[in-house]
CSV table of C-alpha atoms in Angstrom, one decimal:
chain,number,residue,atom,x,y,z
A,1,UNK,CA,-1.9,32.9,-32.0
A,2,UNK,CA,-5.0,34.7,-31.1
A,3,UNK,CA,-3.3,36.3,-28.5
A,4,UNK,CA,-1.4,38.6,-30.5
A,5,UNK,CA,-4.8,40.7,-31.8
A,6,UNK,CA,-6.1,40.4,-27.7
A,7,UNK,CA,-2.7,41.9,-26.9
A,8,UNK,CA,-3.4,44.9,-29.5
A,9,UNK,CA,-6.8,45.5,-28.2
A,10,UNK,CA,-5.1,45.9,-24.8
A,11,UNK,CA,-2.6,48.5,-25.7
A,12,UNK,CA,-5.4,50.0,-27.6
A,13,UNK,CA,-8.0,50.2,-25.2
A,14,UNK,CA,-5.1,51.6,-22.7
A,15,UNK,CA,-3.9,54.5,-25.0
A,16,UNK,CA,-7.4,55.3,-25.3
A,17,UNK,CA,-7.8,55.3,-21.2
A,18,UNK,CA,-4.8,56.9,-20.0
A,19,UNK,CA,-5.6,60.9,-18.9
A,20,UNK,CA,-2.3,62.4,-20.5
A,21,UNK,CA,0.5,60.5,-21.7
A,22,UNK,CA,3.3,62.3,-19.5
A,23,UNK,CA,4.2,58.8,-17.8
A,24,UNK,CA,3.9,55.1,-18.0
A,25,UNK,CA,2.0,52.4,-17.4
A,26,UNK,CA,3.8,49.5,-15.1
A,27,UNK,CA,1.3,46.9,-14.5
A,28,UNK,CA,-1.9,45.5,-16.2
A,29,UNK,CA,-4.5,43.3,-14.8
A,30,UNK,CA,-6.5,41.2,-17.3
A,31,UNK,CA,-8.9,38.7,-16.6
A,32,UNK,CA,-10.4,35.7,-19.2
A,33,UNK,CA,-12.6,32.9,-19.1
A,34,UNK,CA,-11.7,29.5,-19.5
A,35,UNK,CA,-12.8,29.0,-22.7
A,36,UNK,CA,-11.1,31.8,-23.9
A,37,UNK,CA,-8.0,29.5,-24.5
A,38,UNK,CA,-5.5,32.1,-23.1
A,39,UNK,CA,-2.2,30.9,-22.6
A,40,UNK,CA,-0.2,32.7,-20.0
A,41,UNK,CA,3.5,32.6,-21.8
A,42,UNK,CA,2.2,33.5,-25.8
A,43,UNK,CA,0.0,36.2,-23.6
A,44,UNK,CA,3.3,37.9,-22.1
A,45,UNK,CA,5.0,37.2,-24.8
A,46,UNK,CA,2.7,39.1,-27.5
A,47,UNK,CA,2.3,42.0,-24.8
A,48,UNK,CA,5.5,43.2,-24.7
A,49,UNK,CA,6.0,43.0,-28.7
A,50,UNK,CA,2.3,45.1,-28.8
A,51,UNK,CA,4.3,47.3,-25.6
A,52,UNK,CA,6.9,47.8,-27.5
A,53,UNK,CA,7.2,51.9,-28.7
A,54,UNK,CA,4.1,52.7,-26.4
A,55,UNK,CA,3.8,54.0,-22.5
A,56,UNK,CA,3.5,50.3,-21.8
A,57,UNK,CA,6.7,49.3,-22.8
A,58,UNK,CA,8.0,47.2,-19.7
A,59,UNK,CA,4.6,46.9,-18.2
A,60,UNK,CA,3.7,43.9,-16.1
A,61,UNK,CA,1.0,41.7,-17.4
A,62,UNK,CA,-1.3,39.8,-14.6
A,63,UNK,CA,-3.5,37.3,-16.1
A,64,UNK,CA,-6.1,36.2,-13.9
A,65,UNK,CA,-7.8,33.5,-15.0
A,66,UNK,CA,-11.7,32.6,-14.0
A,67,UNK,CA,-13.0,29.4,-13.9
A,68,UNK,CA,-16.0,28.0,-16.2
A,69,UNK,CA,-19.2,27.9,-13.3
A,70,UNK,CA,-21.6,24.9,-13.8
A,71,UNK,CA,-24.2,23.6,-12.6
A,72,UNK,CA,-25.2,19.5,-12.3
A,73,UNK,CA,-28.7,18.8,-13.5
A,74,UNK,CA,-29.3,15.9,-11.7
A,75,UNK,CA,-28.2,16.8,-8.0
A,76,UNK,CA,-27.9,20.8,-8.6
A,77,UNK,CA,-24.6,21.0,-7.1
A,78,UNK,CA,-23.0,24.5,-8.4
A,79,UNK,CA,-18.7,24.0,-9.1
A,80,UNK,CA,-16.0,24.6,-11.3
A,81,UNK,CA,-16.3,23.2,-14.5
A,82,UNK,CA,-12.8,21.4,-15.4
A,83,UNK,CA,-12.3,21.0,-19.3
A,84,UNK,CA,-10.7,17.5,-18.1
A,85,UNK,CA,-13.1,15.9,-15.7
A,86,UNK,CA,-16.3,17.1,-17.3
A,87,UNK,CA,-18.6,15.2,-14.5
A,88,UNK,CA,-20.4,16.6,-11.8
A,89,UNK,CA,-18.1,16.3,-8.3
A,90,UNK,CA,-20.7,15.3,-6.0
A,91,UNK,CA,-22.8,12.3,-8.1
A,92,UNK,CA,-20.3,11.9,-10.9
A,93,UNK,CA,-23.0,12.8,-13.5
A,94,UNK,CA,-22.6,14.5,-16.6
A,95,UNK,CA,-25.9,16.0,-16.8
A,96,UNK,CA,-24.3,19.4,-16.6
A,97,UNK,CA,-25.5,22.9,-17.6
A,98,UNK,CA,-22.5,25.1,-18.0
A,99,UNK,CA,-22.4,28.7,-17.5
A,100,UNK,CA,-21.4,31.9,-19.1
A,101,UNK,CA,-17.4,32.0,-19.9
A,102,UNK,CA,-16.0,35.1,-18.2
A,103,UNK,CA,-14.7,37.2,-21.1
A,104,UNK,CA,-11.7,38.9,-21.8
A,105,UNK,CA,-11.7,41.8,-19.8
A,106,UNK,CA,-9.2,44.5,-18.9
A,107,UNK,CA,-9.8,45.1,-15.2
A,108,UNK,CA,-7.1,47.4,-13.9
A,109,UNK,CA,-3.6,49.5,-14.7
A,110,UNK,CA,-1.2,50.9,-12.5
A,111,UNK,CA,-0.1,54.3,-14.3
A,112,UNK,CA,3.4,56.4,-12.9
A,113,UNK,CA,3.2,60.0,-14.0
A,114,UNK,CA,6.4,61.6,-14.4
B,1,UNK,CA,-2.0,55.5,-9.9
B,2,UNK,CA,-4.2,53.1,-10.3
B,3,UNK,CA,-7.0,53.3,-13.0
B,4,UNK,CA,-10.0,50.6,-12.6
B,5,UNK,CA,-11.4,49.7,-15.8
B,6,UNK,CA,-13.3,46.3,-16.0
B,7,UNK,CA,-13.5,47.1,-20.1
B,8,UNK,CA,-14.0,44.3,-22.6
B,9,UNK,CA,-10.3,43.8,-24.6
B,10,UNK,CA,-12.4,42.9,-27.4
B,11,UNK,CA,-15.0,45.7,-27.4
B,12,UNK,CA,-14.2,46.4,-30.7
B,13,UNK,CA,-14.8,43.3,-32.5
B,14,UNK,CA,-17.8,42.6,-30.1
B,15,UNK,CA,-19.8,45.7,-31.8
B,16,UNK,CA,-19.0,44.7,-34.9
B,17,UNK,CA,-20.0,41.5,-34.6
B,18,UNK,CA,-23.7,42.6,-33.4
B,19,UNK,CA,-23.5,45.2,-35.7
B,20,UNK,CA,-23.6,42.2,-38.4
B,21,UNK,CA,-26.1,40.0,-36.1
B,22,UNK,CA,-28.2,42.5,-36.2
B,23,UNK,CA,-27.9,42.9,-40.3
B,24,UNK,CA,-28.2,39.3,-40.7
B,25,UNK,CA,-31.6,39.1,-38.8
B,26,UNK,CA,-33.1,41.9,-40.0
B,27,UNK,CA,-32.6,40.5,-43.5
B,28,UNK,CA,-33.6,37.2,-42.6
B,29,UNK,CA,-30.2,35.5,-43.4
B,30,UNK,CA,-29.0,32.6,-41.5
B,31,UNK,CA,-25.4,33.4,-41.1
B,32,UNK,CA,-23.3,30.7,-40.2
B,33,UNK,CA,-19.7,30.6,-38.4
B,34,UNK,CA,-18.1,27.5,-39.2
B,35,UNK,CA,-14.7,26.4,-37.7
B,36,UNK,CA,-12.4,23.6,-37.8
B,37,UNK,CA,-8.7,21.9,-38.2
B,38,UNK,CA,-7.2,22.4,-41.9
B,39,UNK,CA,-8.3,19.6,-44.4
B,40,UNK,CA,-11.5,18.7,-42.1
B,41,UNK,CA,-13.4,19.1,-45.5
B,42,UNK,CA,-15.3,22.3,-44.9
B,43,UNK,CA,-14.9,23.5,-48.4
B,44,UNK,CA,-15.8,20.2,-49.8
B,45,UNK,CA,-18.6,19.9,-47.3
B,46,UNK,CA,-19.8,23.7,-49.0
B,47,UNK,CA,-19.2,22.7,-52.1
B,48,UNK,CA,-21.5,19.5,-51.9
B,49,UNK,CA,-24.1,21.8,-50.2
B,50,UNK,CA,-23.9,24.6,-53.1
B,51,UNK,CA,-24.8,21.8,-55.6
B,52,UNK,CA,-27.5,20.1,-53.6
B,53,UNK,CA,-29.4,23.6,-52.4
B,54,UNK,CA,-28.0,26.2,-55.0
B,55,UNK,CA,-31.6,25.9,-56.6
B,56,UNK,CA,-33.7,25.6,-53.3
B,57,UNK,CA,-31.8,28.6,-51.5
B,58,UNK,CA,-29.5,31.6,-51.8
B,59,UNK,CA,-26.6,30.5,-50.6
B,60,UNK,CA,-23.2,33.1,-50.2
B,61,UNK,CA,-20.0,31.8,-48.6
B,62,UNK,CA,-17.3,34.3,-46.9
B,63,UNK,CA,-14.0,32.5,-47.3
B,64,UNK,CA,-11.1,32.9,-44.9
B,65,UNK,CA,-7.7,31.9,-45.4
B,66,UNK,CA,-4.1,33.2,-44.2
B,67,UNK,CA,-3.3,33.3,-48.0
B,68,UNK,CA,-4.7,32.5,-51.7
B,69,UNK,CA,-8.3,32.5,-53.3
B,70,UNK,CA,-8.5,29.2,-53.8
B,71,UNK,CA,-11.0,28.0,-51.5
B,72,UNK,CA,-13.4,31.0,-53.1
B,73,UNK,CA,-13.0,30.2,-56.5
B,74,UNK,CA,-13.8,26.1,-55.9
B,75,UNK,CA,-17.2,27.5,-54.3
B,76,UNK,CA,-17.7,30.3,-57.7
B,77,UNK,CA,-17.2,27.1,-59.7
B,78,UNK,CA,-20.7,25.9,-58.4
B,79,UNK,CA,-21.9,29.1,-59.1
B,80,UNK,CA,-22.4,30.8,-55.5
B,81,UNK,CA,-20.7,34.2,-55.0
B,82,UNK,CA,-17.7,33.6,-52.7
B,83,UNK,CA,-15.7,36.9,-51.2
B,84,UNK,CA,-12.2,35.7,-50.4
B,85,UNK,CA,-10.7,37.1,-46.8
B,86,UNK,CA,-7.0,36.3,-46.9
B,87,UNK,CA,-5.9,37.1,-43.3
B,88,UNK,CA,-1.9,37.2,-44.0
B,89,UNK,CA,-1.3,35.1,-41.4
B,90,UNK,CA,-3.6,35.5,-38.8
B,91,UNK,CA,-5.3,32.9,-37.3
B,92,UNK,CA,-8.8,33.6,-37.3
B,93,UNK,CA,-11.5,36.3,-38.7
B,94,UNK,CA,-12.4,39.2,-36.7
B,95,UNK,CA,-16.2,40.8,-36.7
B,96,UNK,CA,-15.1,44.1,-39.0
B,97,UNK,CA,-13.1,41.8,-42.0
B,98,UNK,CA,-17.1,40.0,-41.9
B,99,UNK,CA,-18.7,44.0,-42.1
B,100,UNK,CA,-16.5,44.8,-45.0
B,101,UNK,CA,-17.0,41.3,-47.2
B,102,UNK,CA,-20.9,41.2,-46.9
B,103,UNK,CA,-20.8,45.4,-48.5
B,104,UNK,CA,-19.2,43.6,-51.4
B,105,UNK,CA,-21.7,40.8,-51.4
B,106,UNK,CA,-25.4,40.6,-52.5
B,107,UNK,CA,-27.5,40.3,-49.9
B,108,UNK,CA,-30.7,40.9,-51.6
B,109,UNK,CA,-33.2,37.5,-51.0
B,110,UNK,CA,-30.1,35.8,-49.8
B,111,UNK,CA,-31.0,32.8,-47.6
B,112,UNK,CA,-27.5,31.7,-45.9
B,113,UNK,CA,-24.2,33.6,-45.7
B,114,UNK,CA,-21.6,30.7,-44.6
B,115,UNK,CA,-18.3,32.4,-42.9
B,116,UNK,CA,-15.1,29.4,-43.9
B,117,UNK,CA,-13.3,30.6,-40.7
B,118,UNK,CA,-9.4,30.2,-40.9
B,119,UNK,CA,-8.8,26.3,-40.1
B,120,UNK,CA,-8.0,26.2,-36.6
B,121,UNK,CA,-9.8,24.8,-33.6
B,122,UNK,CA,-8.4,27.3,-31.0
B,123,UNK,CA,-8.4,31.0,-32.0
B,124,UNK,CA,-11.4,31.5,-34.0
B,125,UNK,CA,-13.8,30.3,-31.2
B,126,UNK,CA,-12.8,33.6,-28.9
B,127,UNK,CA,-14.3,35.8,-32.0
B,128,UNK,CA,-17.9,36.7,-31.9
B,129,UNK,CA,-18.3,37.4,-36.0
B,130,UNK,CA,-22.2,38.4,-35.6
B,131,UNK,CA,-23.0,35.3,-36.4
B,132,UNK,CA,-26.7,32.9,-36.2
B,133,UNK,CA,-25.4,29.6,-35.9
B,134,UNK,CA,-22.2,28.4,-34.8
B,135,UNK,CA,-20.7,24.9,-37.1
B,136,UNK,CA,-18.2,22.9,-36.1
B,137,UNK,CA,-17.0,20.2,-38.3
B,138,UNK,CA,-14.1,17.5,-37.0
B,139,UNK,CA,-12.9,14.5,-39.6
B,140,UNK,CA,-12.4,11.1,-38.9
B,141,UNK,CA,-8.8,11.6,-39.7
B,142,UNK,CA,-7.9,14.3,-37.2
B,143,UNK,CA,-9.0,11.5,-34.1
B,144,UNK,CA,-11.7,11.1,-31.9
B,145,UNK,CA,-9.8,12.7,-29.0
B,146,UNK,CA,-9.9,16.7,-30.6
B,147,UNK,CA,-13.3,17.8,-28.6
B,148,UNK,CA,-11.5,16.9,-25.3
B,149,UNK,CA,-8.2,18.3,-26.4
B,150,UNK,CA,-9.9,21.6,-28.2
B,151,UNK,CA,-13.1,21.6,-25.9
B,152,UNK,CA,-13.7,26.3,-26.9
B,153,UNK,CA,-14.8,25.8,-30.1
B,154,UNK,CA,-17.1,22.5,-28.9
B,155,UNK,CA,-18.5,24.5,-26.3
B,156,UNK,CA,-19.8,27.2,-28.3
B,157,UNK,CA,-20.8,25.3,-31.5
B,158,UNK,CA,-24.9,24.8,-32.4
B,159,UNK,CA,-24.1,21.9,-34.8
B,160,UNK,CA,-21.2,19.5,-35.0
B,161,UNK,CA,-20.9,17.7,-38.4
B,162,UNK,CA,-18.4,14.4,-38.3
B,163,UNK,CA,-16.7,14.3,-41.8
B,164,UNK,CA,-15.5,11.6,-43.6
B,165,UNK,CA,-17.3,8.7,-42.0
B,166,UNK,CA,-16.6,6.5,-45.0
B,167,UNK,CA,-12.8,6.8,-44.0
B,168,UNK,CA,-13.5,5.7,-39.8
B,169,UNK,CA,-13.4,2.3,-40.6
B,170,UNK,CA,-10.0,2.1,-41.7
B,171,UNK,CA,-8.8,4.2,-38.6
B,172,UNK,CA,-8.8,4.6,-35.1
B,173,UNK,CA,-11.6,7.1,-35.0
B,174,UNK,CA,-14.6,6.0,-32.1
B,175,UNK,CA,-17.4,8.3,-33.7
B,176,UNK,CA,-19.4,7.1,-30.2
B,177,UNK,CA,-16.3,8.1,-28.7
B,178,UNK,CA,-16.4,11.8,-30.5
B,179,UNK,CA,-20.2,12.2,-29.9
B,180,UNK,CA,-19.9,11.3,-26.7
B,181,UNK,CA,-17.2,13.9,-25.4
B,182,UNK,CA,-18.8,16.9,-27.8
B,183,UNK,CA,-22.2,16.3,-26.1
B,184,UNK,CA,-20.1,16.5,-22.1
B,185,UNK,CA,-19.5,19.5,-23.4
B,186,UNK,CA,-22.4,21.0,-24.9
B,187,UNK,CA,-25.5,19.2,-24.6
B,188,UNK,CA,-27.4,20.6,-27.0
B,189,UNK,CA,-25.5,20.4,-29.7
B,190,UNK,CA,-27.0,19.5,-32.7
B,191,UNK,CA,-24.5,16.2,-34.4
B,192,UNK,CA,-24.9,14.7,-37.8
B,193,UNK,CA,-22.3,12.1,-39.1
B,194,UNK,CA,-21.5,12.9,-42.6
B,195,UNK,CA,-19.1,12.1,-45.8
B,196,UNK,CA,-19.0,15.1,-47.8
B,197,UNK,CA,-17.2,12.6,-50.8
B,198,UNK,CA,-19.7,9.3,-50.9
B,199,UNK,CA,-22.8,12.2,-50.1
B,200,UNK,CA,-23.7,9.8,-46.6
B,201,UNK,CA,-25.9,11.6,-44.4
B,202,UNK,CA,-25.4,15.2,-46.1
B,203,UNK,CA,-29.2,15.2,-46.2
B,204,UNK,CA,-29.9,15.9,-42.7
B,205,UNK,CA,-27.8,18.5,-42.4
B,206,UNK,CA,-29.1,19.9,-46.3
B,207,UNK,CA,-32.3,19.6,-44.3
B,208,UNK,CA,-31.3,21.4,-41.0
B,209,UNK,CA,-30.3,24.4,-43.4
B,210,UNK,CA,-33.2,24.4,-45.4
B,211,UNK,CA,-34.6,24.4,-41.6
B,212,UNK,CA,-33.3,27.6,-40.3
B,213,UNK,CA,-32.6,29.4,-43.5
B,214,UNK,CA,-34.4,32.5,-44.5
B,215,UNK,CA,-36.2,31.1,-47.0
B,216,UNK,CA,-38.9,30.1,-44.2
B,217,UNK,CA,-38.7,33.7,-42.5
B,218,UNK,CA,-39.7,34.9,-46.0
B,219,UNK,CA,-42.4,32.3,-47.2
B,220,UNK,CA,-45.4,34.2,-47.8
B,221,UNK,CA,-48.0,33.1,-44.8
């Protein structure tokens, strides 16, 4: 469960962020690529076991997930790549050039001072 | 209060891992990542390769596991150096675990530094290690249906070796099929079928090593 080190790096990269630690942190916004195989539940899950004994402890967690941008070769049409359907949705071809997965980025935290 | 930050979670293992990209191609090593189910035959695969190429190229392997050293002494016994990584149960290799085994290793002339990631098709694909070339090996006896149902590590892969080819007869494994749905996914990736037992089509891939090692970096001109 990869998501257990991406949870550390969170709680890590926060700690490292926050101005003083008088307070705590109630909601984190993530963001992640398709690709990055994130799954929502072993995300929140691992989360609050990294929280645990930190500022975060009881901390949301939004995940927002971005989708994979592609483009079709043969007819140019820019879409959202779906993992399931890999075809182009205009001329059904699979002439495709995908595009840069969004990475795993912490974008945002909501911090209550005492 | 709310604090924008737009930082990378894995910032950390990210500058490792060019830390070591950078190592690897200022030494002229090809360093290769290679990543697949348990039992897909990527020691055997290695070990076949050692044999073949131990006298062509300098060949090291970096061995991950969650526990043991048995997958780095079967590569020793062909005479390559193998560091053992044994993660303690997690699931894949991170960038620093790769800094810290190639100190211990001897890099000096060395051609090709294969990383055995963890077997598992999900998590290690997420972690940059520094490496050249991504591998991705999938055996006849897992089914034809993982790069659809696993499509990460696909994606990101440079070559796809199909293992155990001499087996696909005797199961329900469409190597078209498996070709087919890796290349929807990545067209560029590079795909040689193989059977790391009966030796069949090992060459090519001996060859696309040999290819991109460092030996050629380093030929006098």
């Amino acid at each position: 469960m990869h998501e257990a080190m991406v949870a550390e790096s969170i709680i890590d990269s926060i700690l490292s962020q926050v101005p003083n630690k008088h307070g705590r942190v109630i909601r984190v916004v993530i963001s992640c690529g398709q690709i990055n195989a994130i799954n929502d539940e072993a995300m929140k899950f691992a989360f609050d076991i990294a929280a645990e004994e930190t500022i975060c402890k009881d901390a949301k967690l939004k995940i927002k997930h971005i989708p994979l941008k592609a483009t079709c070769e043969n007819c140019s049409k820019k879409f959202n790549y779906d993992l399931y359907d890999p075809c182009c949705p205009k001329c059904s071809k699979n002439d495709i050039k995908i595009g840069e997965d969004a990475p795993l980025l912490l974008e945002e935290i909501e911090f209550e001072e005492n | 209060m709310k604090i924008k930050l737009a930082q990378k979670i894995l910032a950390k293992n990210d500058d490792y891992a060019s830390a070591n990209r950078k190592f690897f191609k200022r030494n002229n090593i090809l360093c290769i990542n290679m990543i697949s189910s348990p039992g897909s035959g990527k020691t055997t695969i290695l070990e076949q390769t050692a044999k073949a190429l131990k006298k062509k190229i300098k060949i090291a392997v970096i061995e991950g596991d969650l526990y043991t050293e048995r997958d780095a002494e079967r590569i020793r016994k062909t005479g390559l150096q193998a560091i053992q990584i044994e993660t303690k149960g997690a699931c894949h290799l991170n960038a620093d675990q790769i800094t810290k085994a190639v100190h211990k290793l001897d890099t000096e002339n060395l051609d090709v530094l294969v990383i055995e990631n963890v077997g598992n098709l999900v998590c290690p694909s997420d972690f940059d290690l520094g490496e050249i070339a991504r591998v991705v090996v999938l055996s006849t006896t897992e089914g034809d249906d993982k790069c659809v149902k696993y499509p990460g590590s696909f994606a990101k892969a440079d070559v796809l070796l199909i293992n155990k080819i001499d087996l696909a007869k005797h199961l329900d494994f469409s190597i078209a099929k498996a070709k087919r749905d890796a290349r929807k996914l990545n067209k560029h990736l590079k795909i040689f079928e193989i059977s790391a037992k009966t030796l069949a089509g090992l060459d090519k891939w001996f060859n696309w090593l040999i290819m991109f090692s460092g030996r050629r970096a380093r030929r006098p001109k």
